[in-house]
Amino acid sequence: MKKLGLIGYPLGHSFSKKYYLEKFQQEQIANIDYDLYPIPKITEFTTIINDKDFYGVNVTIPYKIDVMDYLNELSEEAQSIQAVNCIRIIHHADGSTYLKGYNTDAHGFEASLRPLLNQQDKKALILGNGGAAKAVMYALDQIGISYKLVSRTKQVDNFIYDELDASVFSEYTVIINCSPVGTFPHINDAPEIPYEHITEKHLCYDLIYNPEETTFLRKSKEQGARIKNGYEMLVLQAEKNWEIWNS
């Protein structure tokens, strides 16, 4: 039985496990299992590496950066983003193991965003500055959209939330929520931005997919904006993982 899985800690509900197990069943893919592997310390990753049945894993919080110390190679996008969410494990006949890390979050985001863009969408605001924002920034660079981060602390080249006004929103027509604000069960929460300045010219994208329509998306839609949640991004990312593992 070949093994795939997700490492992180703690691990609760997993989109990945549900997605792959349903994929295996629907496409009649036999002799492969996908499971969750909560590891309290990154050093426990060696147990998975040494298991010859593993040929790929996904990585989530808090190990997307720490896991890079265990890899032999990084793909171009993982090197640029400095975060990994997908690893291909190759076991050689001589007993050695080769691990290559990828970041498929960037692919999923870019591929789901491109069809939504209009000609005026040249600049983006990124709400939040965590790991997810790094993949989004990489994808926006590939598309050719400039961006600014919005966070609570003023840094060299970002906005703080209090600086967002009508002039900023008229210039930045793409707004991407990379923060966890609004995730189930805190479904009434939303990023503290001036929604009254959002118009039909705006595209508002939330990386959250549970709930399907966050308060951020609902408020933006009420202002006439185009909206998108993170579900398709996850599906595209998952299919890219599968392609990598089986290439």
PDB file of N, CA, C and O in Angstrom, residues 1-4 24 29-34 37 51-55:
ATOM      1  N   MET A   1       0.834  -1.189   0.000  1.00  0.00           N
ATOM      2  CA  MET A   1       0.000   0.000   0.000  1.00  0.00           C
ATOM      3  C   MET A   1       0.877   1.250   0.000  1.00  0.00           C
ATOM      4  O   MET A   1       1.670   1.472   0.919  1.00  0.00           O
ATOM      5  N   LYS A   2       0.746   2.084  -1.030  1.00  0.00           N
ATOM      6  CA  LYS A   2       1.463   3.353  -1.051  1.00  0.00           C
ATOM      7  C   LYS A   2       0.794   4.334  -0.094  1.00  0.00           C
ATOM      8  O   LYS A   2      -0.421   4.296   0.107  1.00  0.00           O
ATOM      9  N   LYS A   3       1.611   5.223   0.484  1.00  0.00           N
ATOM     10  CA  LYS A   3       1.094   6.167   1.465  1.00  0.00           C
ATOM     11  C   LYS A   3       1.309   7.612   1.038  1.00  0.00           C
ATOM     12  O   LYS A   3       2.387   7.974   0.540  1.00  0.00           O
ATOM     13  N   LEU A   4       0.270   8.411   1.270  1.00  0.00           N
ATOM     14  CA  LEU A   4       0.337   9.864   1.176  1.00  0.00           C
ATOM     15  C   LEU A   4      -0.269  10.400   2.465  1.00  0.00           C
ATOM     16  O   LEU A   4      -0.987   9.686   3.160  1.00  0.00           O
ATOM     17  N   PHE A  24      -9.799   8.871  -4.818  1.00  0.00           N
ATOM     18  CA  PHE A  24      -9.401   7.472  -5.004  1.00  0.00           C
ATOM     19  C   PHE A  24     -10.621   6.590  -5.285  1.00  0.00           C
ATOM     20  O   PHE A  24     -10.579   5.700  -6.137  1.00  0.00           O
ATOM     21  N   ILE A  29      -8.865   4.346  -7.918  1.00  0.00           N
ATOM     22  CA  ILE A  29      -7.415   4.283  -7.722  1.00  0.00           C
ATOM     23  C   ILE A  29      -7.153   3.391  -6.514  1.00  0.00           C
ATOM     24  O   ILE A  29      -7.564   3.705  -5.393  1.00  0.00           O
ATOM     25  N   ALA A  30      -6.489   2.290  -6.732  1.00  0.00           N
ATOM     26  CA  ALA A  30      -6.306   1.293  -5.673  1.00  0.00           C
ATOM     27  C   ALA A  30      -4.902   1.357  -5.081  1.00  0.00           C
ATOM     28  O   ALA A  30      -3.969   1.916  -5.674  1.00  0.00           O
ATOM     29  N   ASN A  31      -4.767   0.782  -3.898  1.00  0.00           N
ATOM     30  CA  ASN A  31      -3.481   0.581  -3.224  1.00  0.00           C
ATOM     31  C   ASN A  31      -2.769   1.882  -2.860  1.00  0.00           C
ATOM     32  O   ASN A  31      -1.537   1.940  -2.826  1.00  0.00           O
ATOM     33  N   ILE A  32      -3.531   2.934  -2.605  1.00  0.00           N
ATOM     34  CA  ILE A  32      -2.984   4.197  -2.106  1.00  0.00           C
ATOM     35  C   ILE A  32      -3.865   4.675  -0.960  1.00  0.00           C
ATOM     36  O   ILE A  32      -5.091   4.651  -1.062  1.00  0.00           O
ATOM     37  N   ASP A  33      -3.231   5.116   0.120  1.00  0.00           N
ATOM     38  CA  ASP A  33      -3.975   5.662   1.248  1.00  0.00           C
ATOM     39  C   ASP A  33      -3.490   7.081   1.530  1.00  0.00           C
ATOM     40  O   ASP A  33      -2.323   7.410   1.271  1.00  0.00           O
ATOM     41  N   TYR A  34      -4.396   7.926   2.018  1.00  0.00           N
ATOM     42  CA  TYR A  34      -4.050   9.282   2.442  1.00  0.00           C
ATOM     43  C   TYR A  34      -4.580   9.447   3.855  1.00  0.00           C
ATOM     44  O   TYR A  34      -5.764   9.244   4.107  1.00  0.00           O
ATOM     45  N   TYR A  37      -1.172  12.888   9.798  1.00  0.00           N
ATOM     46  CA  TYR A  37      -0.053  12.534  10.658  1.00  0.00           C
ATOM     47  C   TYR A  37       0.317  13.733  11.525  1.00  0.00           C
ATOM     48  O   TYR A  37       1.225  14.498  11.189  1.00  0.00           O
ATOM     49  N   ASP A  51       9.925   5.574   6.132  1.00  0.00           N
ATOM     50  CA  ASP A  51       8.910   4.591   5.753  1.00  0.00           C
ATOM     51  C   ASP A  51       8.878   4.507   4.227  1.00  0.00           C
ATOM     52  O   ASP A  51       8.460   5.444   3.546  1.00  0.00           O
ATOM     53  N   LYS A  52       9.320   3.399   3.689  1.00  0.00           N
ATOM     54  CA  LYS A  52       9.472   3.262   2.233  1.00  0.00           C
ATOM     55  C   LYS A  52       8.144   3.260   1.480  1.00  0.00           C
ATOM     56  O   LYS A  52       8.120   3.351   0.249  1.00  0.00           O
ATOM     57  N   ASP A  53       7.034   3.173   2.200  1.00  0.00           N
ATOM     58  CA  ASP A  53       5.730   3.213   1.539  1.00  0.00           C
ATOM     59  C   ASP A  53       5.281   4.636   1.213  1.00  0.00           C
ATOM     60  O   ASP A  53       4.408   4.834   0.371  1.00  0.00           O
ATOM     61  N   PHE A  54       5.884   5.631   1.880  1.00  0.00           N
ATOM     62  CA  PHE A  54       5.526   7.030   1.614  1.00  0.00           C
ATOM     63  C   PHE A  54       6.197   7.516   0.328  1.00  0.00           C
ATOM     64  O   PHE A  54       7.396   7.333   0.138  1.00  0.00           O
ATOM     65  N   TYR A  55       5.400   8.153  -0.532  1.00  0.00           N
ATOM     66  CA  TYR A  55       6.009   8.803  -1.696  1.00  0.00           C
ATOM     67  C   TYR A  55       5.591  10.254  -1.842  1.00  0.00           C
ATOM     68  O   TYR A  55       6.015  10.938  -2.775  1.00  0.00           O
TER      69      TYR A  55
END
